[in-house]
Short mmCIF file of C-alpha atoms in Angstrom, two decimals:
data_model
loop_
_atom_site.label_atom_id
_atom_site.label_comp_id
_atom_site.label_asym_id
_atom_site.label_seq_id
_atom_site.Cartn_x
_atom_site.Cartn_y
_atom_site.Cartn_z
CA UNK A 1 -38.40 -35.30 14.64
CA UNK A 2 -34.86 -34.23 16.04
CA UNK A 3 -33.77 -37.33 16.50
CA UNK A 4 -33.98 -37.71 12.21
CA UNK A 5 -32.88 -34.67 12.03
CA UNK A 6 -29.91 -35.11 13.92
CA UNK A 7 -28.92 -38.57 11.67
CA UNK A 8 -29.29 -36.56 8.67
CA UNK A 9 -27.48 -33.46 10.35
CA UNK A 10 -24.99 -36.28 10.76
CA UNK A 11 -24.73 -37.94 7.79
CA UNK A 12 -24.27 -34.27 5.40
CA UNK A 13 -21.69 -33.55 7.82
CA UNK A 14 -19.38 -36.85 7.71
CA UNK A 15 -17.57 -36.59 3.92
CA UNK A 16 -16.81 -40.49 3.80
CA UNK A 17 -20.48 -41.14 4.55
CA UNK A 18 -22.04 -39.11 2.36
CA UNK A 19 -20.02 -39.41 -0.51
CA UNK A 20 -20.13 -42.85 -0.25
CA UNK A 21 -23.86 -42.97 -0.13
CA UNK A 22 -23.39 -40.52 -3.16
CA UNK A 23 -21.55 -43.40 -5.03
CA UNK A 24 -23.96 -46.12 -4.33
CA UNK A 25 -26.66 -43.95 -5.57
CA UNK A 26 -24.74 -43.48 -8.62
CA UNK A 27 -24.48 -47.05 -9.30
CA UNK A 28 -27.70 -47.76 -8.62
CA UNK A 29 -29.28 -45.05 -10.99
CA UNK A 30 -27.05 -46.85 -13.62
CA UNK A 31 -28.49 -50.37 -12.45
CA UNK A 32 -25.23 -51.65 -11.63
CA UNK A 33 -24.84 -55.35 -10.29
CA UNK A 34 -24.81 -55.54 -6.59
CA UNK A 35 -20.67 -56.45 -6.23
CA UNK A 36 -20.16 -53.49 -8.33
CA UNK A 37 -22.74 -50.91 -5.76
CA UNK A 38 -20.63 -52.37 -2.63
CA UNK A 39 -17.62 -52.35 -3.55
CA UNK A 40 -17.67 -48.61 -5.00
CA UNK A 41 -19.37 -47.31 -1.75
CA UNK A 42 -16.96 -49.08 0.37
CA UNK A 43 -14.23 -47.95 -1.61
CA UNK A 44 -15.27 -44.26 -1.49
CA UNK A 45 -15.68 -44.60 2.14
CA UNK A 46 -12.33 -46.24 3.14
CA UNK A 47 -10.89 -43.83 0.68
CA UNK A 48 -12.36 -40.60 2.38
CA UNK A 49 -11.41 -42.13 5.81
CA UNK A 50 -7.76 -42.67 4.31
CA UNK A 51 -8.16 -38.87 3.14
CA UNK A 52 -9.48 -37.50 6.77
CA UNK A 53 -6.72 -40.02 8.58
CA UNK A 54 -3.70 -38.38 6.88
CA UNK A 55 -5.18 -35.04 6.75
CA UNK A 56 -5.23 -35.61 10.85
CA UNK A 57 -1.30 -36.48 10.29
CA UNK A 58 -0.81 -33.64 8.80
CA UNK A 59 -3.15 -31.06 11.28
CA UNK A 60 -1.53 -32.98 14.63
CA UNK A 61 2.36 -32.53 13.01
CA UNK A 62 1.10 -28.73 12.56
CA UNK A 63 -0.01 -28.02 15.50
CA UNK A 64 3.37 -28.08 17.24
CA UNK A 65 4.59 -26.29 14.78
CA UNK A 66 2.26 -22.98 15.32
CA UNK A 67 2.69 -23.16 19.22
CA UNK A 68 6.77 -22.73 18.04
CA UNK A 69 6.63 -20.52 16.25
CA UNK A 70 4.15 -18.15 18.72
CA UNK A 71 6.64 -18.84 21.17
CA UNK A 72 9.92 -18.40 19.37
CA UNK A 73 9.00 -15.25 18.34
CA UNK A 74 6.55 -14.02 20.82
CA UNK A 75 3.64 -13.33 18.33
CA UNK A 76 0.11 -12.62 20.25
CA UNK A 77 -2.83 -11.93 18.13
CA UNK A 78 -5.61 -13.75 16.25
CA UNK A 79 -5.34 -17.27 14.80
CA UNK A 80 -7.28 -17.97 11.99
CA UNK A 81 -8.48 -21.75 12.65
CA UNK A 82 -12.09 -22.58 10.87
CA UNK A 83 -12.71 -25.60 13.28
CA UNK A 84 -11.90 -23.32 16.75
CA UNK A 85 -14.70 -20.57 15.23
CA UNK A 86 -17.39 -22.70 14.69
CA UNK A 87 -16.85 -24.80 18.14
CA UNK A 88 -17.62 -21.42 19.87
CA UNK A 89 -20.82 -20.58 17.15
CA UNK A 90 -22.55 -23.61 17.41
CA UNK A 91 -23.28 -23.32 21.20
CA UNK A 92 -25.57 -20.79 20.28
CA UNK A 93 -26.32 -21.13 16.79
CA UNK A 94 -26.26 -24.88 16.43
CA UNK A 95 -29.56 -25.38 14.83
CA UNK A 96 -29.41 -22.78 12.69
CA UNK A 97 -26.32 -23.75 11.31
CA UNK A 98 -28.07 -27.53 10.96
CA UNK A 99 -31.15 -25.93 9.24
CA UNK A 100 -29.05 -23.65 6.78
CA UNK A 101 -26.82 -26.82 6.16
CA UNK A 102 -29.76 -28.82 4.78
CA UNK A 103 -31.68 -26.48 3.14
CA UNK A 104 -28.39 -24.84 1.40
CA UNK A 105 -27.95 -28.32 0.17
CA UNK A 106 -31.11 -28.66 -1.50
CA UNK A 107 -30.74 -25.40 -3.07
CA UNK A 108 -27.26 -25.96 -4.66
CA UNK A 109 -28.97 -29.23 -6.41
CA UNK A 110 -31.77 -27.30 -6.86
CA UNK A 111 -29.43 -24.63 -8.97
CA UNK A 112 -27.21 -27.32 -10.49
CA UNK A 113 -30.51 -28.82 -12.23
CA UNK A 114 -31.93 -25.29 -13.64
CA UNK A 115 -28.69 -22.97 -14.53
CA UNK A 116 -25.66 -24.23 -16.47
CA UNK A 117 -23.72 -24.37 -13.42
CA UNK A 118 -24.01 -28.18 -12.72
CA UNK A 119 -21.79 -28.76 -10.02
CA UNK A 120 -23.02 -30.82 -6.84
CA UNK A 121 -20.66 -29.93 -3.56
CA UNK A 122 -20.14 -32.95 -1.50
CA UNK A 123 -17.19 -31.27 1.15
CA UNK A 124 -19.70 -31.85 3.94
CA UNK A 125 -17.36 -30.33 6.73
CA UNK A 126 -16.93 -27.40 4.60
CA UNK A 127 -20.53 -26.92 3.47
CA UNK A 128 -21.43 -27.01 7.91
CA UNK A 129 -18.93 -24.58 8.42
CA UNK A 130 -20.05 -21.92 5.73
CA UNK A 131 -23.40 -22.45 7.09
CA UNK A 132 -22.23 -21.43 10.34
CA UNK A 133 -20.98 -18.16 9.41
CA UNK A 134 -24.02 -17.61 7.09
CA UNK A 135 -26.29 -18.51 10.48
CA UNK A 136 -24.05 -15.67 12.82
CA UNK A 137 -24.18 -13.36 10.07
CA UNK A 138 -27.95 -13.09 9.32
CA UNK A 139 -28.51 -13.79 13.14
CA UNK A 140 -27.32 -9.92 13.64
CA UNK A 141 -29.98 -8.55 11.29
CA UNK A 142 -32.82 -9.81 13.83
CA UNK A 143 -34.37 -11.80 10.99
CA UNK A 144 -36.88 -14.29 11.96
CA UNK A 145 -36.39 -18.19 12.24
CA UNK A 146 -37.81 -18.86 8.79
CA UNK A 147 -36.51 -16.17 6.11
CA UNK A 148 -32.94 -16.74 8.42
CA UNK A 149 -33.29 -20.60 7.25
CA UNK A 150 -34.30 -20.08 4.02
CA UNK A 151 -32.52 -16.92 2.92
CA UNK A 152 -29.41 -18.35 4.42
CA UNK A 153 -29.76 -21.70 2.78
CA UNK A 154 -30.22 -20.18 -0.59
CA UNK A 155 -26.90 -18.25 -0.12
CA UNK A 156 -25.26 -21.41 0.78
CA UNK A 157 -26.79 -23.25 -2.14
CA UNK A 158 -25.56 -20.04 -4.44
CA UNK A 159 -22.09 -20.17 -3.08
CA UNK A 160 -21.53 -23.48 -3.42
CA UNK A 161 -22.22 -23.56 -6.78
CA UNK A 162 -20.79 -20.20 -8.00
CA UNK A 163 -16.66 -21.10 -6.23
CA UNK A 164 -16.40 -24.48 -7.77
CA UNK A 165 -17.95 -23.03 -10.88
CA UNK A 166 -15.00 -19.76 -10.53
CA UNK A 167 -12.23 -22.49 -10.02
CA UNK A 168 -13.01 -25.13 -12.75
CA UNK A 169 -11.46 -23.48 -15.53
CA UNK A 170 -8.04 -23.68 -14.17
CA UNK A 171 -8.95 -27.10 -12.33
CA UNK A 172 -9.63 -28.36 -15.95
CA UNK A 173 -6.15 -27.70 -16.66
CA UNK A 174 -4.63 -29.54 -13.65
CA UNK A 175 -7.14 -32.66 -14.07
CA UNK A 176 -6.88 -32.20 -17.49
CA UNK A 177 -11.02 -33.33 -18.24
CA UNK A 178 -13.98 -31.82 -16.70
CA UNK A 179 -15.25 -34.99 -14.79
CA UNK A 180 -14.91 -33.43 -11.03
CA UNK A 181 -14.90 -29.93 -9.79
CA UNK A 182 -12.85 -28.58 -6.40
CA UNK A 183 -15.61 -28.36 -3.54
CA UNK A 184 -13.29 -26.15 -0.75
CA UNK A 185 -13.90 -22.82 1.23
CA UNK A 186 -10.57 -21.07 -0.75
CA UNK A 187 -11.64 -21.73 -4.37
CA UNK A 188 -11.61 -18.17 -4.55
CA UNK A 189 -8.23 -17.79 -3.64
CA UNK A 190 -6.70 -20.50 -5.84
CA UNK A 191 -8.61 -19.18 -9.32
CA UNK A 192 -6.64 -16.22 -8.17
CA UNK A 193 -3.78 -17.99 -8.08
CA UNK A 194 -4.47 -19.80 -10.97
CA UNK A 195 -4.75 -15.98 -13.01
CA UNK A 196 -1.96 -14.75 -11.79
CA UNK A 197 0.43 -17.55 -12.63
CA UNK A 198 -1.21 -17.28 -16.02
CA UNK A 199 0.25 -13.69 -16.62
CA UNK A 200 3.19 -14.08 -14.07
CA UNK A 201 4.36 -17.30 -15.00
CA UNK A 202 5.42 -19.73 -17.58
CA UNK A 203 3.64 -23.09 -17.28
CA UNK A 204 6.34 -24.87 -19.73
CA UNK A 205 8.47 -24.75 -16.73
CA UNK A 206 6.53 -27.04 -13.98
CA UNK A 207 7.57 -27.42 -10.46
CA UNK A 208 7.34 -30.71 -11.55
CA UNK A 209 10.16 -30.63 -13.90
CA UNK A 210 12.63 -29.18 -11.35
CA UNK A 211 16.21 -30.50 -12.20
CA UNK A 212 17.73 -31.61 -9.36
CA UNK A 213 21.83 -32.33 -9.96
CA UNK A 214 22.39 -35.93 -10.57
CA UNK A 215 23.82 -36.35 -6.72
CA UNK A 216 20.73 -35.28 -5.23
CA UNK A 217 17.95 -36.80 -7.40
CA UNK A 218 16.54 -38.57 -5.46
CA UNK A 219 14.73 -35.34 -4.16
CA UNK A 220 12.52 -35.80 -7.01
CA UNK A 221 10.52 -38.22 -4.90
CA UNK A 222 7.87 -36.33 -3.25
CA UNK A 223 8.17 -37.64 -0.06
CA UNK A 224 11.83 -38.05 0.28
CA UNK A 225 11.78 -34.08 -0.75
CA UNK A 226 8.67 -32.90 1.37
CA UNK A 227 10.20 -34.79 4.76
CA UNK A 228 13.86 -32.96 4.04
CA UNK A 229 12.30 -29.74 3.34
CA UNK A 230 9.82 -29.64 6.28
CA UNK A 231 12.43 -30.83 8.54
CA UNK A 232 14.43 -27.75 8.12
CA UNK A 233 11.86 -25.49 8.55
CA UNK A 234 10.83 -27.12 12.20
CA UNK A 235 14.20 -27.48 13.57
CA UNK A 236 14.66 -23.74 12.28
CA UNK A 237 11.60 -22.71 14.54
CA UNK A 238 12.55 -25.25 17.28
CA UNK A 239 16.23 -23.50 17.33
CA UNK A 240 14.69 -19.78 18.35
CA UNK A 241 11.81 -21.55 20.46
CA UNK A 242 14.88 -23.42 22.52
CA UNK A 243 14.61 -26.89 23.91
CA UNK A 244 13.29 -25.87 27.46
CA UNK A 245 9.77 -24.59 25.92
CA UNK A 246 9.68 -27.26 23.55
CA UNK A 247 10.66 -30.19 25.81
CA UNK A 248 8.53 -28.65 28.61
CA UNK A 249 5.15 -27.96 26.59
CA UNK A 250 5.39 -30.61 23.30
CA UNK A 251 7.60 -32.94 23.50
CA UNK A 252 7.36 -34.69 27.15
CA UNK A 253 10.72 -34.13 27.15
CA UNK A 254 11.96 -35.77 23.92
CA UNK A 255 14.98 -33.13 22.95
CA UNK A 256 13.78 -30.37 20.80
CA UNK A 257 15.85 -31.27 17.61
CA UNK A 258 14.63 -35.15 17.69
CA UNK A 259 11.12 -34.46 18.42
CA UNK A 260 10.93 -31.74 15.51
CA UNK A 261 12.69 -34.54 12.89
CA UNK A 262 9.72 -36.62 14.24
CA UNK A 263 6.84 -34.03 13.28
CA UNK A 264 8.45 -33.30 9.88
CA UNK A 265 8.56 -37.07 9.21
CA UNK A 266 4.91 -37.60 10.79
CA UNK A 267 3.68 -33.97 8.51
CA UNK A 268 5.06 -35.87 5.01
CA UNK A 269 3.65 -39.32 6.17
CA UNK A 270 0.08 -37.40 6.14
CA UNK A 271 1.05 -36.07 2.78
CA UNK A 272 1.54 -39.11 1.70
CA UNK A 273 -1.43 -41.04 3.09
CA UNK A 274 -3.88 -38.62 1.84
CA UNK A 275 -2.46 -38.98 -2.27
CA UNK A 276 -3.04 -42.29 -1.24
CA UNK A 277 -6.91 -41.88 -0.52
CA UNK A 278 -7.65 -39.52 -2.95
CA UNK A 279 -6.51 -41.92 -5.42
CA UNK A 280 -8.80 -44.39 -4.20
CA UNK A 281 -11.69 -42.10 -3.83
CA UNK A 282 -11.17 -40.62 -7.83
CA UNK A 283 -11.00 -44.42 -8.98
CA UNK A 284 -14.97 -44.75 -7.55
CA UNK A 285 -16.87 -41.54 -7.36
CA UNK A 286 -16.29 -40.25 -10.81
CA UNK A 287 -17.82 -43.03 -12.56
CA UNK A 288 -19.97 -43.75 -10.00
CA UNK A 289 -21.05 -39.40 -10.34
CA UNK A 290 -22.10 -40.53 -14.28
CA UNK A 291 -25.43 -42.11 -13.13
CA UNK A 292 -26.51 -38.89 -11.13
CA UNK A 293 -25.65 -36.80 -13.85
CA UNK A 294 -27.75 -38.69 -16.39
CA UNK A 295 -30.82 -39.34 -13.94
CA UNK A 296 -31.17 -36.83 -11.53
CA UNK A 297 -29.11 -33.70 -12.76
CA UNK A 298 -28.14 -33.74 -16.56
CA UNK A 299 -24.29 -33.17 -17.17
CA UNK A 300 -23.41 -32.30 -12.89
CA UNK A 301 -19.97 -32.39 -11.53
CA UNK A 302 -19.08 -33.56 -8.33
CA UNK A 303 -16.82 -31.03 -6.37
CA UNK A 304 -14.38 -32.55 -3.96
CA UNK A 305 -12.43 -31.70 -0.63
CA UNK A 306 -8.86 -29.46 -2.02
CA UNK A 307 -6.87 -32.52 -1.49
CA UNK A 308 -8.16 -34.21 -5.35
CA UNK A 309 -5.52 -32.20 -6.94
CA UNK A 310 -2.35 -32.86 -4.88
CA UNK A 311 -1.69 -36.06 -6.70
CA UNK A 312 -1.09 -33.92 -9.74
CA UNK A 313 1.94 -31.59 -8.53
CA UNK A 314 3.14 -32.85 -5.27
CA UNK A 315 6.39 -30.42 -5.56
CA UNK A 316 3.63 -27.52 -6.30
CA UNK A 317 2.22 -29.04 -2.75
CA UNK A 318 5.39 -27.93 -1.24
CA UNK A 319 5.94 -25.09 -2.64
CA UNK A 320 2.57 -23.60 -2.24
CA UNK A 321 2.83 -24.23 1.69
CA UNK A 322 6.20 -22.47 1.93
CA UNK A 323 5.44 -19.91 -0.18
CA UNK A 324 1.59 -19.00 1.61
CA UNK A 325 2.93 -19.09 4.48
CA UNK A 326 6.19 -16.28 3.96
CA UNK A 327 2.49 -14.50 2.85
CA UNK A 328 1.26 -14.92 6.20
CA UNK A 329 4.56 -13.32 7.96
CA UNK A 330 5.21 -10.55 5.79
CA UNK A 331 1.47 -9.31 6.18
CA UNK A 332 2.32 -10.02 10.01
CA UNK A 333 5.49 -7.66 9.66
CA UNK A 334 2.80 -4.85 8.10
CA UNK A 335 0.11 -5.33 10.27
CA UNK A 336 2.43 -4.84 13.46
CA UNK A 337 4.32 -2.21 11.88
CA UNK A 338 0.43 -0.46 10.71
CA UNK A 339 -0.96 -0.68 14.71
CA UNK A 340 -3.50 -3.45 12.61
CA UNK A 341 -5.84 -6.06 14.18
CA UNK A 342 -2.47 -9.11 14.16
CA UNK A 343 -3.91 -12.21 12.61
CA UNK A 344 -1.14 -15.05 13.00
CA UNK A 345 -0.19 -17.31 10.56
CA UNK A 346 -2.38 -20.29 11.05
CA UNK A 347 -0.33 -23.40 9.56
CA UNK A 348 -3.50 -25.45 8.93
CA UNK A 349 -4.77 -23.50 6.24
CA UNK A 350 -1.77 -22.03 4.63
CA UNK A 351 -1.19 -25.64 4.42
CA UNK A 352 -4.31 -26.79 2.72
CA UNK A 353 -5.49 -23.70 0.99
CA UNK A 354 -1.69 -22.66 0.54
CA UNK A 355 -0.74 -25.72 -0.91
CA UNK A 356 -3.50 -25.84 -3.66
CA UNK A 357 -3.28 -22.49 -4.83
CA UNK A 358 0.51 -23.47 -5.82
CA UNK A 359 -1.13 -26.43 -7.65
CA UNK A 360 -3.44 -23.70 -9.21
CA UNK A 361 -0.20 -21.51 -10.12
CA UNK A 362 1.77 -23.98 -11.02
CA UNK A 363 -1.05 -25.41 -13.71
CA UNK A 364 -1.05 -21.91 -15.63
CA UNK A 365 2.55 -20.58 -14.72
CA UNK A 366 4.64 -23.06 -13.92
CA UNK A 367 6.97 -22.82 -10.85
CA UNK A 368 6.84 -18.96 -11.08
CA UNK A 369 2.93 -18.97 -10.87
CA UNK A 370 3.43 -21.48 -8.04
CA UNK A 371 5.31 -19.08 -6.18
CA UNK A 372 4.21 -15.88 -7.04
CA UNK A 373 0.32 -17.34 -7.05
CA UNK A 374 0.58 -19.10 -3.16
CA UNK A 375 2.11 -15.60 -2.02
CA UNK A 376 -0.38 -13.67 -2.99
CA UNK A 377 -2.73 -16.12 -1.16
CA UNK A 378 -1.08 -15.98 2.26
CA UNK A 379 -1.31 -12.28 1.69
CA UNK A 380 -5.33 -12.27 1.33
CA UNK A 381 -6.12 -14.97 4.08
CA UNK A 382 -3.71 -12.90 6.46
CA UNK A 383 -5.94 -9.62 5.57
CA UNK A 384 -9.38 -10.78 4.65
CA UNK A 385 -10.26 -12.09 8.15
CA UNK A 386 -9.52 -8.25 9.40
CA UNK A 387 -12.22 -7.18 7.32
CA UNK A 388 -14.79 -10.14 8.19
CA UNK A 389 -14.13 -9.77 11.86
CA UNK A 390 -16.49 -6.83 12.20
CA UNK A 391 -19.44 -8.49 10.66
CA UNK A 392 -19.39 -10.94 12.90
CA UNK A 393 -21.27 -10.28 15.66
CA UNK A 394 -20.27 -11.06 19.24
CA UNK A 395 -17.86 -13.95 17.67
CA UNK A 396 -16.30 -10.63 16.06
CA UNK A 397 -12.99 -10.61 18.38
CA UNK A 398 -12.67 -14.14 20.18
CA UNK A 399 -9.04 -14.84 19.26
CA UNK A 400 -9.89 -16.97 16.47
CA UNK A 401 -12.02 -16.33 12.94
CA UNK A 402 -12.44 -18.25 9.21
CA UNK A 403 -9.38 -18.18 7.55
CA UNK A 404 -10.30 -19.44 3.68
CA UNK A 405 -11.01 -16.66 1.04
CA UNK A 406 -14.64 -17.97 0.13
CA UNK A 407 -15.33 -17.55 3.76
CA UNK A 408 -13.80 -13.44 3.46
CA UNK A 409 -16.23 -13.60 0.10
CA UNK A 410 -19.09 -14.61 1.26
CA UNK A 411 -19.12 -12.82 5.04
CA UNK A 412 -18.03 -9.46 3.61
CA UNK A 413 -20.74 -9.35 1.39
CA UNK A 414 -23.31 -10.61 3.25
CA UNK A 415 -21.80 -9.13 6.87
CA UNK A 416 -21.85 -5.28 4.66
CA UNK A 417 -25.06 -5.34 3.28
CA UNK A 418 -26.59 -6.37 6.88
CA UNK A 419 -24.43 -3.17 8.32
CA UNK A 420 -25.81 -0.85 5.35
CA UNK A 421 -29.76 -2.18 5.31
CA UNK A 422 -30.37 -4.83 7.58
CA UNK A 423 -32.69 -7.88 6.16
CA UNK A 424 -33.75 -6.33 3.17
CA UNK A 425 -30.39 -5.32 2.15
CA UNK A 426 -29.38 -9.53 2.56
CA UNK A 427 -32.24 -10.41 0.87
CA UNK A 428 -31.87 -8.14 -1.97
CA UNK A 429 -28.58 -9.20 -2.31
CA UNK A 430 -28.71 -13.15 -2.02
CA UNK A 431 -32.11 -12.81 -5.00
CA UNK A 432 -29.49 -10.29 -7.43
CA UNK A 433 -27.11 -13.41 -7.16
CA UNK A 434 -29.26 -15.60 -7.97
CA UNK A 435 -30.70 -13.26 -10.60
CA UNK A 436 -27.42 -13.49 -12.03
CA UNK A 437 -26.78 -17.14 -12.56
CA UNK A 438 -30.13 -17.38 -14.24
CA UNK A 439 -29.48 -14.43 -16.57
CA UNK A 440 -26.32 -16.20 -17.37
CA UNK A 441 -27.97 -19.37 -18.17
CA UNK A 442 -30.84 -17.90 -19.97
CA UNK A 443 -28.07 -16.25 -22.22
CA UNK A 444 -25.82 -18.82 -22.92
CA UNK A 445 -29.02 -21.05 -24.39
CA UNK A 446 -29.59 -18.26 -26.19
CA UNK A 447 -25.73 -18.01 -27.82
CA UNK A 448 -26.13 -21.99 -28.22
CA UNK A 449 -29.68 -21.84 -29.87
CA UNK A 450 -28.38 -18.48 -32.37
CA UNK A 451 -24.58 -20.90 -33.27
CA UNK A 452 -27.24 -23.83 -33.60
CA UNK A 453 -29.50 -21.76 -36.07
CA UNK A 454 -26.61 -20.32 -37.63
#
């Protein structure tokens, strides 16, 4: 029995597998010939393993980068890094977090069939993660093995459905259709971004559309602009981390300036690689996703890993990252000057989640709502973990927490109403939610059947 479960554990928790298994069911349910089923779940695969490969690029030309900039300015405090926070949970709540995983996924197709909210989340690393924190959190309340399962995998199921559901009507105006959702832990953060650049902004003015003089157009290709740009910023860092710590800890004694024109070019070569496979993975999934959402669950959305909507404003890409993470200092130069709980910048996610909230901004404001939009981001995932810190248990204060606004969502709400009234409290809670998105759905028939009458 755990041997099976440990394959499927496996297989919901490896994105090119399972959303390649997603596509072949797709074609099947639409009786596709048998070319047609291989190709488009090889093609998804390969394309999700192009995805993960440059988003590796991208993480190992980081990584440097954050150790730099500790050092060059001699920052000690808490790094926000999703993967080093679960490692330490699941030596102690590993099955849980397997459990929760599976059962949360049921739920959220479970939801996606009953309510209007019809979207199917296939980011398996993201869906383990949140079911980590879900696991630690209703661990404290002492409840027992099989309300913690259940209870917790109904809250995954509900959050999964409600943040690409809170996202999609901005991602509509980025993808410009309504054929694939954004499956991420900040979805939260970039419909934020999203309504601010709406009121901030002016979306007639796109990051996209920045005039470059005539000299220097060639800026204007992505690349070419993202490996100039991040260059300066990690020779910057390298300069006031000098070439003895650099040479001595990162570089194996490559000269400082060299080896950080090396990580800049490696950082936009992961850019690059993963437009590459999310084109790929867009071309097969989406019309493979029709014959799920006509057999299994009527009119359901797949909702991707952040990365879908890069394609669509790569200077926004930029620009979000840059932006997030001046967020992430300036709430560093409050929380030191406030005697604060000092969560460092971690590059990763004001990267990722950084980077797509300026896609968010820049959809509804432009270049302004990039900017203003990706800010305000790297201001909330610099605070929120200070909040969910407390609610987590003995993983509370070990130098490293969840950095991505659904994450701050989901634990301070759950993590509060275990502090005010322990399992009945999270119970009470996780049924109101789900209360909530069948109230909705119940009314908007009821709008559609009065139009319909009318």
């Amino acid at each position: 029995m755990n041997g099976i479960l440990d394959i499927l554990i496996d297989i919901a928790s490896t994105p090119a597998l399972l959303v390649a298994l997603i596509a072949i069911l797709g074609n099947l349910l639409q009786k596709k010939d048998t070319a047609s089923i291989v190709k488009g779940g090889i093609k998804t695969f390969v394309g999700f393993l192009v995805v993960t490969a440059g988003a590796g690029v991208v993480e190992g030309a980081l990584a440097p980068f954050g150790e730099m900039f500790q050092a060059a300015f001699n920052m000690q405090g808490v790094v926000p890094n999703n993967e080093a926070i679960v490692a330490l949970a699941l030596t102690k709540y590993g099955t849980y977090t397997a459990l929760i995983m599976l059962v949360g996924m049921a739920f959220n197709i479970l939801i996606a069939r009953f309510t209007r909210f019809k979207y199917i989340y296939l980011t398996g690393h993201a869906t383990l993660y949140m079911s980590c924190m879900i696991g630690v959190i209703l661990s404290v309340t002492k409840m027992g093995s099989v309300p913690l399962v259940l209870f917790g995998g109904l809250a995954l199921g509900i959050a999964n459905t409600i943040f690409p559901a809170v996202a999609q009507p901005f991602t509509k105006q980025i993808t410009k259709n309504d054929t694939v959702a954004l499956g991420h832990t900040g979805n939260f953060g970039y419909a934020l971004s999203g309504l601010i650049g709406k009121y901030v902004g002016n979306k007639e003015k796109s990051t996209e559309d920045i005039n470059f003089p005539k000299g220097l157009s060639f800026l204007r290709d992505s690349t070419v602009s993202i490996t100039i740009t991040m260059a300066i910023v990690y020779v910057v860092v390298a300069l006031f981390a000098g070439n003895s710590y650099v040479s001595t800890n990162l570089s194996d004694g490559t000269n400082y300036i060299i080896y950080s024109l090396q990580q800049a070019g490696s950082f936009a070569a992961g850019v690059f690689v993963i437009l590459a496979g999310v084109r790929l993975i867009l071309a097969e999934i989406v019309p493979a996703f029709k014959g799920i959402s006509e057999k299994l669950v009527p009119n359901s959305v797949p909702a991707l890993d952040c990365p879908i909507v890069f394609p669509y404003a790569p200077n926004a890409v930029l620009i979000g990252f840059l932006t997030s993470f001046v967020g992430g200092i300036v709430s560093l130069v409050i929380m030191v000057l406030t005697g604060t709980t000092v969560i460092i910048p971690g590059v990763v996610p004001h990267f990722f989640c950084g980077a797509t909230a300026g896609v968010y901004g820049n959809a509804t404001g432009g270049l302004r709502g990039a900017v203003v939009g990706s800010f305000v981001h790297g201001v909330i995932i610099s605070f929120m973990p200070i909040l969910l810190m407390p609610v987590m248990g003995d993983l509370g204060f070990q130098g490293s927490t969840f950095s991505d606004t659904d994450y701050g969502v989901v634990g301070i709400f759950l993590g509060n109403l275990a502090n005010a009234g322990g399992q009945i409290a999270v119970i009470s809670g996780i049924v109101a939610v789900l209360a909530v998105l069948v109230g909705l759905t119940v009314l908007g028939k009821n709008k559609k059947s009065k139009a319909v009458s009318e």
